[in-house]
Amino acid sequence: ITANDVLAAIKELDFDEFTPQLTAFLERYRAKEKSKRDAKAKMAAARADEADTKESKPAKKQKLATDDDDVAAVEAEAVEAE
């Protein structure tokens, strides 16, 4: 059952005085829902663009720990313990 079916049934039951108000309400409701969908789609597109931008930037290089670094750290801890 759609909103148009309900409006048709209201007219058929001779409740025509309610039809303009219900039609106006239905149009406002549909416009509001459309604006919500559009805003949601716009946000999703912005997030997708942002994600694409982040992916296209080169990753920062991180210094890899070497055995020399580990030895230096252990020696520093030993000196501090003394």
Coordinates of N, CA, C and O in Angstrom, one line a residue:
I1 N 0.9 -1.2 0.0 CA 0.0 0.0 0.0 C 0.9 1.2 0.0 O 1.8 1.3 0.8
T2 N 0.6 2.1 -0.9 CA 1.4 3.4 -1.0 C 0.6 4.5 -0.5 O -0.6 4.4 -0.2
A3 N 1.3 5.6 -0.3 CA 0.6 6.9 0.2 C -0.5 7.3 -0.8 O -1.6 7.7 -0.4
N4 N -0.2 7.1 -2.1 CA -1.2 7.5 -3.1 C -2.5 6.6 -3.0 O -3.6 7.0 -3.3
D5 N -2.3 5.3 -2.6 CA -3.4 4.4 -2.4 C -4.3 4.9 -1.3 O -5.5 4.8 -1.4
V6 N -3.6 5.3 -0.2 CA -4.4 5.8 0.9 C -5.1 7.1 0.6 O -6.3 7.2 0.9
L7 N -4.5 8.0 -0.2 CA -5.2 9.2 -0.6 C -6.4 8.9 -1.5 O -7.5 9.5 -1.4
A8 N -6.2 7.9 -2.4 CA -7.3 7.5 -3.2 C -8.5 6.9 -2.4 O -9.7 7.2 -2.7
A9 N -8.1 6.1 -1.4 CA -9.2 5.5 -0.6 C -9.9 6.6 0.2 O -11.1 6.5 0.4
I10 N -9.2 7.6 0.7 CA -9.8 8.7 1.4 C -10.8 9.4 0.5 O -11.9 9.8 1.0
K11 N -10.4 9.7 -0.7 CA -11.3 10.3 -1.6 C -12.5 9.5 -1.9 O -13.7 9.9 -2.0
E12 N -12.3 8.2 -2.1 CA -13.4 7.2 -2.3 C -14.4 7.2 -1.2 O -15.6 6.9 -1.4
L13 N -13.9 7.3 0.1 CA -14.8 7.3 1.2 C -15.4 8.6 1.6 O -16.0 8.8 2.6
D14 N -15.3 9.6 0.6 CA -15.9 10.9 0.8 C -15.3 11.7 1.9 O -16.0 12.5 2.6
F15 N -14.0 11.6 2.1 CA -13.3 12.4 3.1 C -12.4 13.4 2.3 O -11.3 13.7 2.6
D16 N -13.0 14.0 1.3 CA -12.3 14.9 0.4 C -11.7 16.1 1.1 O -10.7 16.7 0.6
E17 N -12.3 16.6 2.2 CA -11.9 17.8 2.9 C -10.5 17.6 3.5 O -9.8 18.5 3.8
F18 N -10.1 16.3 3.7 CA -8.7 16.0 4.2 C -7.6 15.9 3.2 O -6.5 16.0 3.5
T19 N -8.1 15.7 2.0 CA -7.1 15.4 0.9 C -6.1 16.5 0.7 O -4.9 16.2 0.5
P20 N -6.5 17.8 0.6 CA -5.4 18.8 0.3 C -4.4 18.9 1.5 O -3.2 19.0 1.2
Q21 N -4.8 18.7 2.7 CA -3.9 18.8 3.8 C -3.0 17.6 3.8 O -1.8 17.7 4.0
L22 N -3.5 16.4 3.6 CA -2.7 15.2 3.5 C -1.7 15.2 2.3 O -0.6 14.8 2.5
T23 N -2.2 15.7 1.2 CA -1.3 15.8 0.0 C -0.2 16.8 0.3 O 1.0 16.5 0.0
A24 N -0.5 17.9 0.9 CA 0.6 18.9 1.3 C 1.6 18.3 2.3 O 2.8 18.5 2.1
F25 N 1.1 17.6 3.3 CA 1.9 17.0 4.2 C 2.8 15.9 3.6 O 4.0 15.9 3.8
L26 N 2.2 15.1 2.7 CA 3.0 14.1 2.0 C 4.1 14.7 1.1 O 5.2 14.2 1.1
E27 N 3.8 15.8 0.4 CA 4.8 16.5 -0.4 C 6.0 17.0 0.5 O 7.1 16.9 0.1
R28 N 5.6 17.6 1.6 CA 6.7 18.1 2.6 C 7.5 17.0 3.1 O 8.7 17.1 3.2
Y29 N 6.9 15.9 3.5 CA 7.6 14.7 4.0 C 8.5 14.2 2.9 O 9.7 13.9 3.2
R30 N 8.1 14.0 1.7 CA 8.9 13.5 0.6 C 10.1 14.4 0.3 O 11.2 13.9 0.1
A31 N 9.9 15.7 0.4 CA 11.0 16.7 0.1 C 12.0 16.6 1.3 O 13.2 16.6 1.0
K32 N 11.5 16.4 2.5 CA 12.4 16.3 3.6 C 13.2 15.1 3.6 O 14.5 15.1 3.8
E33 N 12.6 14.0 3.2 CA 13.3 12.7 3.1 C 14.4 12.7 1.9 O 15.5 12.2 2.1
K34 N 14.0 13.4 0.8 CA 14.9 13.5 -0.3 C 16.1 14.4 0.1 O 17.3 14.0 -0.2
S35 N 15.9 15.4 0.9 CA 17.0 16.3 1.3 C 17.9 15.5 2.3 O 19.2 15.6 2.2
K36 N 17.4 14.6 3.1 CA 18.2 13.8 4.0 C 19.0 12.8 3.2 O 20.2 12.6 3.4
R37 N 18.4 12.2 2.1 CA 19.2 11.2 1.3 C 20.3 12.0 0.6 O 21.4 11.5 0.4
D38 N 20.0 13.2 0.0 CA 21.0 13.9 -0.7 C 22.1 14.3 0.2 O 23.3 14.2 -0.2
A39 N 21.8 14.7 1.4 CA 22.9 15.1 2.4 C 23.7 13.9 2.7 O 25.0 14.0 2.8
K40 N 23.1 12.8 2.9 CA 23.8 11.5 3.3 C 24.7 11.1 2.1 O 25.9 10.7 2.3
A41 N 24.2 11.2 0.9 CA 25.0 10.9 -0.3 C 26.2 11.9 -0.4 O 27.3 11.4 -0.8
K42 N 26.0 13.1 -0.1 CA 27.0 14.1 -0.2 C 28.1 13.8 0.8 O 29.3 13.9 0.5
M43 N 27.7 13.5 2.0 CA 28.7 13.1 3.0 C 29.5 11.9 2.7 O 30.7 11.8 2.9
A44 N 28.8 10.9 2.1 CA 29.5 9.7 1.7 C 30.5 10.0 0.6 O 31.6 9.4 0.6
A45 N 30.1 10.8 -0.4 CA 31.1 11.2 -1.4 C 32.3 12.0 -0.9 O 33.4 11.8 -1.3
A46 N 32.0 12.8 0.1 CA 33.1 13.6 0.7 C 34.1 12.7 1.4 O 35.3 12.8 1.3
R47 N 33.5 11.7 2.1 CA 34.4 10.7 2.8 C 35.2 9.9 1.8 O 36.4 9.6 2.1
A48 N 34.6 9.5 0.7 CA 35.3 8.7 -0.3 C 36.4 9.5 -0.9 O 37.5 9.0 -1.1
D49 N 36.1 10.8 -1.2 CA 37.2 11.7 -1.7 C 38.3 11.8 -0.7 O 39.5 11.8 -1.1
E50 N 38.0 12.0 0.6 CA 39.0 12.1 1.6 C 39.8 10.9 1.7 O 41.0 10.9 1.8
A51 N 39.2 9.7 1.6 CA 39.9 8.4 1.7 C 40.8 8.3 0.5 O 42.0 7.8 0.6
D52 N 40.3 8.7 -0.7 CA 41.2 8.6 -1.9 C 42.4 9.5 -1.8 O 43.5 9.2 -2.2
T53 N 42.2 10.7 -1.2 CA 43.3 11.6 -1.0 C 44.3 11.1 -0.1 O 45.5 11.2 -0.3
K54 N 43.9 10.5 1.0 CA 44.8 9.9 2.0 C 45.6 8.7 1.4 O 46.8 8.6 1.7
E55 N 44.9 7.9 0.6 CA 45.6 6.8 -0.1 C 46.6 7.2 -1.1 O 47.6 6.6 -1.3
S56 N 46.4 8.4 -1.7 CA 47.3 8.8 -2.8 C 48.6 9.5 -2.2 O 49.6 9.6 -2.9
K57 N 48.6 9.9 -0.9 CA 49.8 10.5 -0.3 C 50.8 9.3 0.0 O 50.4 8.3 0.4
P58 N 52.1 9.6 -0.2 CA 53.1 8.6 0.1 C 53.1 8.3 1.6 O 53.0 9.3 2.4
A59 N 53.3 7.1 2.0 CA 53.4 6.8 3.4 C 54.8 7.3 3.9 O 55.8 7.3 3.2
K60 N 54.7 7.7 5.2 CA 56.0 8.1 5.8 C 56.9 6.9 6.1 O 56.4 5.9 6.5
K61 N 58.1 7.1 5.9 CA 59.1 6.0 6.2 C 59.3 6.0 7.7 O 59.5 7.0 8.3
Q62 N 59.3 4.8 8.2 CA 59.7 4.7 9.7 C 61.0 4.0 9.8 O 61.4 3.1 9.0
K63 N 61.8 4.4 10.8 CA 63.0 3.8 11.0 C 62.8 2.4 11.6 O 62.1 2.3 12.5
L64 N 63.5 1.5 11.0 CA 63.4 0.1 11.5 C 64.4 -0.1 12.6 O 65.5 0.4 12.5
A65 N 64.0 -0.8 13.6 CA 64.9 -1.1 14.7 C 65.9 -2.1 14.2 O 65.6 -3.1 13.5
T66 N 67.2 -1.9 14.5 CA 68.2 -2.8 14.2 C 68.8 -3.4 15.4 O 68.5 -3.0 16.5
D67 N 69.6 -4.4 15.3 CA 70.3 -5.1 16.4 C 71.1 -4.0 17.1 O 71.2 -4.1 18.4
D68 N 71.8 -3.1 16.4 CA 72.6 -2.1 17.0 C 71.8 -1.2 18.0 O 72.2 -0.8 19.0
D69 N 70.5 -0.9 17.5 CA 69.7 -0.1 18.4 C 69.3 -0.8 19.7 O 69.3 -0.3 20.7
D70 N 69.0 -2.1 19.5 CA 68.7 -2.9 20.7 C 69.8 -3.0 21.7 O 69.7 -2.9 22.9
V71 N 71.1 -3.2 21.2 CA 72.2 -3.3 22.0 C 72.5 -2.0 22.7 O 72.7 -1.9 23.9
A72 N 72.3 -0.8 22.0 CA 72.5 0.5 22.6 C 71.5 0.7 23.7 O 71.8 1.3 24.8
A73 N 70.2 0.3 23.5 CA 69.2 0.5 24.5 C 69.5 -0.4 25.7 O 69.3 0.1 26.9
V74 N 70.0 -1.6 25.6 CA 70.3 -2.5 26.7 C 71.5 -1.9 27.5 O 71.5 -1.9 28.7
E75 N 72.5 -1.4 26.7 CA 73.7 -0.8 27.4 C 73.3 0.5 28.2 O 73.7 0.7 29.3
A76 N 72.3 1.3 27.7 CA 71.9 2.5 28.3 C 71.1 2.1 29.6 O 71.3 2.7 30.7
E77 N 70.3 1.1 29.6 CA 69.6 0.6 30.8 C 70.6 0.1 31.8 O 70.4 0.3 33.0
A78 N 71.6 -0.6 31.4 CA 72.6 -1.2 32.3 C 73.4 0.0 33.0 O 73.6 -0.1 34.2
V79 N 73.7 1.0 32.3 CA 74.4 2.2 32.9 C 73.5 2.9 33.9 O 74.0 3.3 35.0
E80 N 72.2 3.0 33.6 CA 71.3 3.7 34.5 C 71.1 2.8 35.7 O 70.9 3.4 36.8
A81 N 71.2 1.5 35.6 CA 70.9 0.7 36.8 C 72.1 0.7 37.7 O 71.9 0.5 38.9
E82 N 73.3 1.0 37.3 CA 74.5 1.1 38.1 C 74.4 2.2 39.0 O 74.1 3.0 39.6

